mmCIF file of C-alpha atoms in Angstrom:
data_model
loop_
_atom_site.group_PDB
_atom_site.id
_atom_site.type_symbol
_atom_site.label_atom_id
_atom_site.label_comp_id
_atom_site.label_asym_id
_atom_site.label_seq_id
_atom_site.Cartn_x
_atom_site.Cartn_y
_atom_site.Cartn_z
ATOM 1 C CA MET D 1 -47.706 130.407 -138.213
ATOM 2 C CA GLN D 2 -47.229 132.646 -141.239
ATOM 3 C CA LEU D 3 -44.755 135.503 -140.765
ATOM 4 C CA TYR D 4 -45.163 139.009 -142.184
ATOM 5 C CA ASP D 5 -42.971 142.046 -142.823
ATOM 6 C CA MET D 6 -45.416 144.953 -143.038
ATOM 7 C CA HIS D 7 -43.026 147.796 -143.904
ATOM 8 C CA THR D 8 -40.115 147.681 -146.353
ATOM 9 C CA HIS D 9 -38.321 149.743 -148.965
ATOM 10 C CA ILE D 10 -37.488 146.753 -151.130
ATOM 11 C CA LEU D 11 -39.082 148.073 -154.339
ATOM 12 C CA PRO D 12 -35.950 148.733 -156.412
ATOM 13 C CA GLU D 13 -34.856 151.882 -158.199
ATOM 14 C CA PHE D 14 -37.569 153.994 -156.631
ATOM 15 C CA ASP D 15 -36.902 155.774 -153.328
ATOM 16 C CA ASP D 16 -34.047 155.665 -150.810
ATOM 17 C CA GLY D 17 -34.369 151.879 -150.488
ATOM 18 C CA ALA D 18 -33.004 149.119 -152.721
ATOM 19 C CA LYS D 19 -31.052 150.540 -155.628
ATOM 20 C CA THR D 20 -31.151 147.511 -157.944
ATOM 21 C CA VAL D 21 -33.257 144.414 -158.552
ATOM 22 C CA GLU D 22 -30.338 142.327 -157.308
ATOM 23 C CA GLU D 23 -30.271 144.235 -154.017
ATOM 24 C CA SER D 24 -34.032 143.780 -153.638
ATOM 25 C CA LEU D 25 -33.708 140.039 -154.172
ATOM 26 C CA THR D 26 -30.941 139.874 -151.552
ATOM 27 C CA LEU D 27 -33.262 141.561 -149.038
ATOM 28 C CA LEU D 28 -36.111 139.185 -149.878
ATOM 29 C CA GLU D 29 -33.780 136.202 -149.589
ATOM 30 C CA SER D 30 -32.694 137.346 -146.126
ATOM 31 C CA LEU D 31 -36.327 137.511 -145.016
ATOM 32 C CA LYS D 32 -37.151 134.148 -146.586
ATOM 33 C CA LYS D 33 -34.270 132.444 -144.740
ATOM 34 C CA GLN D 34 -35.951 133.558 -141.503
ATOM 35 C CA GLY D 35 -39.344 132.203 -142.553
ATOM 36 C CA ILE D 36 -40.846 135.538 -143.632
ATOM 37 C CA THR D 37 -42.479 134.925 -146.997
ATOM 38 C CA ASN D 38 -45.203 137.601 -146.844
ATOM 39 C CA VAL D 39 -43.747 141.026 -147.549
ATOM 40 C CA CYS D 40 -45.227 144.493 -148.071
ATOM 41 C CA LEU D 41 -43.460 146.936 -150.381
ATOM 42 C CA THR D 42 -44.104 150.412 -148.989
ATOM 43 C CA PRO D 43 -42.072 153.056 -150.884
ATOM 44 C CA HIS D 44 -42.097 156.659 -149.704
ATOM 45 C CA PHE D 45 -44.671 159.100 -151.066
ATOM 46 C CA TYR D 46 -43.774 162.644 -150.008
ATOM 47 C CA THR D 47 -47.056 164.418 -150.595
ATOM 48 C CA ASN D 48 -45.429 167.859 -150.442
ATOM 49 C CA GLU D 49 -42.979 167.008 -153.231
ATOM 50 C CA ILE D 50 -44.840 165.063 -155.923
ATOM 51 C CA SER D 51 -48.428 164.750 -157.125
ATOM 52 C CA LEU D 52 -50.401 161.584 -156.483
ATOM 53 C CA GLU D 53 -50.676 160.947 -160.227
ATOM 54 C CA ASP D 54 -46.919 161.248 -160.783
ATOM 55 C CA PHE D 55 -46.160 159.068 -157.771
ATOM 56 C CA LEU D 56 -48.546 156.325 -158.927
ATOM 57 C CA GLU D 57 -47.134 156.334 -162.440
ATOM 58 C CA ALA D 58 -43.532 156.112 -161.186
ATOM 59 C CA ARG D 59 -44.395 153.358 -158.700
ATOM 60 C CA LYS D 60 -46.220 151.387 -161.396
ATOM 61 C CA VAL D 61 -43.205 151.526 -163.705
ATOM 62 C CA ALA D 62 -40.883 150.365 -160.892
ATOM 63 C CA PHE D 63 -43.192 147.549 -159.791
ATOM 64 C CA GLU D 64 -43.859 146.237 -163.313
ATOM 65 C CA LYS D 65 -40.111 146.087 -163.877
ATOM 66 C CA PHE D 66 -39.593 144.222 -160.593
ATOM 67 C CA LYS D 67 -42.513 141.777 -160.811
ATOM 68 C CA PRO D 68 -40.899 139.196 -163.108
ATOM 69 C CA SER D 69 -38.009 138.832 -160.640
ATOM 70 C CA ILE D 70 -40.125 138.223 -157.504
ATOM 71 C CA PRO D 71 -39.597 134.640 -156.275
ATOM 72 C CA GLU D 72 -42.662 132.421 -156.716
ATOM 73 C CA ASP D 73 -42.580 131.372 -153.061
ATOM 74 C CA MET D 74 -42.862 134.978 -151.820
ATOM 75 C CA SER D 75 -46.237 136.684 -151.411
ATOM 76 C CA ILE D 76 -45.972 140.410 -152.102
ATOM 77 C CA VAL D 77 -48.346 143.306 -151.406
ATOM 78 C CA LEU D 78 -47.697 146.737 -152.897
ATOM 79 C CA GLY D 79 -48.423 149.691 -150.625
ATOM 80 C CA THR D 80 -47.062 153.130 -149.800
ATOM 81 C CA GLU D 81 -45.530 154.961 -146.861
ATOM 82 C CA VAL D 82 -47.427 158.241 -147.084
ATOM 83 C CA TYR D 83 -45.927 161.386 -145.588
ATOM 84 C CA ILE D 84 -49.059 163.232 -144.514
ATOM 85 C CA THR D 85 -49.377 166.903 -145.426
ATOM 86 C CA ARG D 86 -52.333 169.098 -146.341
ATOM 87 C CA PHE D 87 -51.574 168.542 -150.033
ATOM 88 C CA LEU D 88 -52.725 164.934 -149.770
ATOM 89 C CA PHE D 89 -56.290 166.010 -149.106
ATOM 90 C CA SER D 90 -56.680 167.772 -152.447
ATOM 91 C CA ASN D 91 -57.146 164.279 -153.908
ATOM 92 C CA LYS D 92 -60.641 162.809 -153.990
ATOM 93 C CA ASP D 93 -59.504 159.184 -154.105
ATOM 94 C CA LEU D 94 -56.639 157.694 -152.082
ATOM 95 C CA SER D 95 -57.480 154.043 -152.662
ATOM 96 C CA GLN D 96 -54.413 153.419 -154.828
ATOM 97 C CA ILE D 97 -51.908 154.216 -152.058
ATOM 98 C CA THR D 98 -53.294 151.765 -149.513
ATOM 99 C CA TYR D 99 -51.928 148.280 -148.876
ATOM 100 C CA GLY D 100 -53.040 146.528 -152.059
ATOM 101 C CA LYS D 101 -56.836 146.301 -152.272
ATOM 102 C CA SER D 102 -57.364 146.980 -148.565
ATOM 103 C CA LYS D 103 -58.455 150.102 -146.696
ATOM 104 C CA TYR D 104 -55.215 150.212 -144.654
ATOM 105 C CA ILE D 105 -52.814 153.106 -145.280
ATOM 106 C CA LEU D 106 -49.302 153.584 -143.837
ATOM 107 C CA THR D 107 -49.160 157.159 -142.552
ATOM 108 C CA GLU D 108 -45.952 158.955 -141.608
ATOM 109 C CA PHE D 109 -45.649 162.368 -139.934
ATOM 110 C CA GLY D 110 -42.690 164.559 -139.021
ATOM 111 C CA TYR D 111 -40.899 162.959 -136.089
ATOM 112 C CA THR D 112 -41.161 166.149 -134.045
ATOM 113 C CA SER D 113 -44.945 166.048 -134.364
ATOM 114 C CA LYS D 114 -46.767 166.785 -131.110
ATOM 115 C CA PHE D 115 -49.900 165.085 -132.450
ATOM 116 C CA SER D 116 -51.780 168.317 -132.136
ATOM 117 C CA GLU D 117 -55.420 168.773 -133.043
ATOM 118 C CA LYS D 118 -54.356 169.455 -136.648
ATOM 119 C CA THR D 119 -52.485 166.156 -136.894
ATOM 120 C CA MET D 120 -55.307 164.216 -135.277
ATOM 121 C CA ASN D 121 -57.747 165.828 -137.705
ATOM 122 C CA TYR D 122 -55.681 164.491 -140.609
ATOM 123 C CA LEU D 123 -56.143 160.993 -139.200
ATOM 124 C CA TYR D 124 -59.854 161.576 -138.680
ATOM 125 C CA GLN D 125 -60.146 162.788 -142.283
ATOM 126 C CA LEU D 126 -58.500 159.631 -143.570
ATOM 127 C CA ARG D 127 -60.847 157.521 -141.506
ATOM 128 C CA ASP D 128 -64.117 159.434 -141.820
ATOM 129 C CA ASN D 129 -63.878 161.155 -145.234
ATOM 130 C CA TYR D 130 -61.913 158.529 -147.147
ATOM 131 C CA GLY D 131 -62.918 155.377 -145.268
ATOM 132 C CA LEU D 132 -59.289 154.405 -144.647
ATOM 133 C CA LEU D 133 -57.610 152.727 -141.681
ATOM 134 C CA PRO D 134 -54.304 154.411 -140.757
ATOM 135 C CA ILE D 135 -51.233 152.463 -139.690
ATOM 136 C CA MET D 136 -48.594 154.443 -137.758
ATOM 137 C CA PRO D 137 -45.095 153.221 -138.714
ATOM 138 C CA HIS D 138 -42.031 153.056 -136.457
ATOM 139 C CA VAL D 139 -43.788 154.453 -133.365
ATOM 140 C CA GLU D 140 -40.436 154.611 -131.574
ATOM 141 C CA ARG D 141 -39.342 157.582 -133.714
ATOM 142 C CA TYR D 142 -41.951 159.908 -132.230
ATOM 143 C CA PRO D 143 -40.792 161.263 -128.852
ATOM 144 C CA THR D 144 -44.299 162.564 -128.121
ATOM 145 C CA LEU D 145 -45.768 159.070 -128.478
ATOM 146 C CA MET D 146 -42.944 157.373 -126.599
ATOM 147 C CA GLU D 147 -43.406 159.755 -123.682
ATOM 148 C CA ASN D 148 -47.183 159.574 -123.701
ATOM 149 C CA PRO D 149 -48.625 156.042 -123.925
ATOM 150 C CA LYS D 150 -52.096 157.490 -123.287
ATOM 151 C CA LEU D 151 -51.801 159.197 -126.670
ATOM 152 C CA ILE D 152 -50.998 155.841 -128.293
ATOM 153 C CA GLU D 153 -54.141 154.480 -126.644
ATOM 154 C CA GLU D 154 -56.105 157.394 -128.071
ATOM 155 C CA LEU D 155 -54.784 156.594 -131.549
ATOM 156 C CA GLN D 156 -55.707 152.941 -131.146
ATOM 157 C CA ASP D 157 -59.180 153.922 -129.967
ATOM 158 C CA MET D 158 -59.511 155.828 -133.265
ATOM 159 C CA GLY D 159 -58.667 152.611 -135.089
ATOM 160 C CA VAL D 160 -55.006 153.432 -135.818
ATOM 161 C CA ILE D 161 -52.721 150.380 -135.935
ATOM 162 C CA ILE D 162 -49.271 150.868 -134.390
ATOM 163 C CA GLN D 163 -46.150 149.437 -136.056
ATOM 164 C CA THR D 164 -42.633 149.072 -134.666
ATOM 165 C CA ASN D 165 -39.312 148.341 -136.395
ATOM 166 C CA ILE D 166 -37.506 145.089 -135.662
ATOM 167 C CA GLN D 167 -34.123 146.777 -135.118
ATOM 168 C CA ASN D 168 -35.320 147.961 -131.697
ATOM 169 C CA TYR D 169 -35.358 144.378 -130.420
ATOM 170 C CA SER D 170 -31.943 143.219 -131.589
ATOM 171 C CA LYS D 171 -29.025 142.560 -129.261
ATOM 172 C CA LYS D 172 -27.417 145.831 -130.363
ATOM 173 C CA ALA D 173 -30.490 147.991 -129.681
ATOM 174 C CA PRO D 174 -30.269 150.617 -126.895
ATOM 175 C CA LEU D 175 -31.399 148.860 -123.730
ATOM 176 C CA PHE D 176 -33.579 151.641 -122.306
ATOM 177 C CA ARG D 177 -35.574 152.043 -125.526
ATOM 178 C CA LYS D 178 -35.865 148.271 -125.949
ATOM 179 C CA ARG D 179 -37.273 147.873 -122.431
ATOM 180 C CA LYS D 180 -39.795 150.661 -122.944
ATOM 181 C CA LEU D 181 -40.975 149.228 -126.258
ATOM 182 C CA LEU D 182 -41.277 145.724 -124.834
ATOM 183 C CA LYS D 183 -43.360 147.194 -122.022
ATOM 184 C CA TYR D 184 -45.609 148.840 -124.611
ATOM 185 C CA ILE D 185 -45.916 145.533 -126.489
ATOM 186 C CA ASN D 186 -46.893 143.803 -123.241
ATOM 187 C CA GLU D 187 -49.491 146.500 -122.644
ATOM 188 C CA GLY D 188 -50.987 146.026 -126.110
ATOM 189 C CA LEU D 189 -49.812 149.426 -127.376
ATOM 190 C CA ILE D 190 -47.950 148.032 -130.398
ATOM 191 C CA ASP D 191 -49.753 145.920 -132.961
ATOM 192 C CA ILE D 192 -47.462 144.817 -135.804
ATOM 193 C CA LEU D 193 -43.820 144.445 -136.864
ATOM 194 C CA GLY D 194 -41.909 145.671 -139.887
ATOM 195 C CA SER D 195 -38.271 145.732 -140.896
ATOM 196 C CA ASP D 196 -38.415 149.131 -142.655
ATOM 197 C CA THR D 197 -35.425 147.696 -144.504
ATOM 198 C CA HIS D 198 -33.732 149.866 -147.094
ATOM 199 C CA ALA D 199 -30.537 147.852 -147.605
ATOM 200 C CA MET D 200 -28.458 145.190 -145.878
ATOM 201 C CA ASP D 201 -26.597 148.005 -144.114
ATOM 202 C CA HIS D 202 -29.615 150.265 -143.507
ATOM 203 C CA ASN D 203 -32.286 148.708 -141.298
ATOM 204 C CA SER D 204 -31.050 145.269 -142.245
ATOM 205 C CA PRO D 205 -33.746 142.567 -142.294
ATOM 206 C CA GLU D 206 -31.213 140.085 -140.909
ATOM 207 C CA VAL D 207 -32.327 140.726 -137.306
ATOM 208 C CA PHE D 208 -35.988 139.789 -137.849
ATOM 209 C CA SER D 209 -35.578 136.380 -136.152
ATOM 210 C CA GLU D 210 -33.602 137.972 -133.337
ATOM 211 C CA ALA D 211 -36.375 140.518 -132.782
ATOM 212 C CA MET D 212 -39.081 137.855 -132.730
ATOM 213 C CA GLU D 213 -37.085 135.763 -130.263
ATOM 214 C CA CYS D 214 -36.707 138.797 -127.990
ATOM 215 C CA ILE D 215 -40.446 139.474 -128.074
ATOM 216 C CA VAL D 216 -41.252 135.832 -127.329
ATOM 217 C CA GLN D 217 -38.762 135.810 -124.441
ATOM 218 C CA LYS D 218 -40.036 138.996 -122.824
ATOM 219 C CA CYS D 219 -43.700 139.069 -123.865
ATOM 220 C CA GLY D 220 -44.582 135.462 -124.676
ATOM 221 C CA GLN D 221 -45.292 133.446 -127.804
ATOM 222 C CA ASP D 222 -48.975 134.390 -127.665
ATOM 223 C CA THR D 223 -48.055 138.061 -128.028
ATOM 224 C CA LEU D 224 -45.965 137.468 -131.144
ATOM 225 C CA ASP D 225 -48.716 135.249 -132.555
ATOM 226 C CA GLU D 226 -51.223 138.056 -131.994
ATOM 227 C CA MET D 227 -49.006 140.545 -133.824
ATOM 228 C CA MET D 228 -48.671 138.179 -136.760
ATOM 229 C CA GLU D 229 -52.410 137.494 -136.775
ATOM 230 C CA THR D 230 -53.087 141.242 -137.013
ATOM 231 C CA SER D 231 -50.578 141.434 -139.873
ATOM 232 C CA GLU D 232 -52.276 138.489 -141.558
ATOM 233 C CA ILE D 233 -55.651 140.256 -141.489
ATOM 234 C CA ILE D 234 -54.160 143.349 -143.158
ATOM 235 C CA PHE D 235 -52.203 141.284 -145.656
ATOM 236 C CA LYS D 236 -55.079 139.051 -146.714
ATOM 237 C CA ARG D 237 -57.420 142.009 -147.142
ATOM 238 C CA SER D 238 -54.771 143.538 -149.413
ATOM 239 C CA LEU D 239 -54.653 140.649 -151.877
#
């Protein structure tokens, strides 16, 4: 089974993630040691702070500089973690901030979001007006979603894919939150995994194996396989 990390800040010298190429390679090496050789680079795009054109140009420069250093045995997809604001929708074409060549787009909101009609309309716009498929990162950071699994179901019914960070399933993770998230995984409310790694001391990727073992123990190997199969679909459509 191929293993996938669908959310990282490994692209160096760009956002609040890896600061140097050497640090990026250390993060990739950590993932590779755990069997994860398919990795998505998803740097932050704060749509209220920078234009799409300026973001794309800066990301291109960073990625072109990094490309020669990427190990040959790692498969990399370039994407974006998009902070959704009204400013995003002044752009006619959003195809360059999806996962690679796919229609999938990683969409972040303010963590205090109540997923009001306005927020839901943003997701509908991405789907219906732009033909994109939203992915909701680190679902555990949204109290409204964690307290309302029916709302997660509603998002999934819209076609939104739900991602969770691996740190929630490590031995050091808060037990109550871990149990709730494992329950949601068992109930099919969480679709894919990501490290959201920024550095070895900030969302370290070192616990990826530990997280997968926890999910297998509590939810079964078939569940982990399903999550990786969903990731594989996204990843392959991005190439």
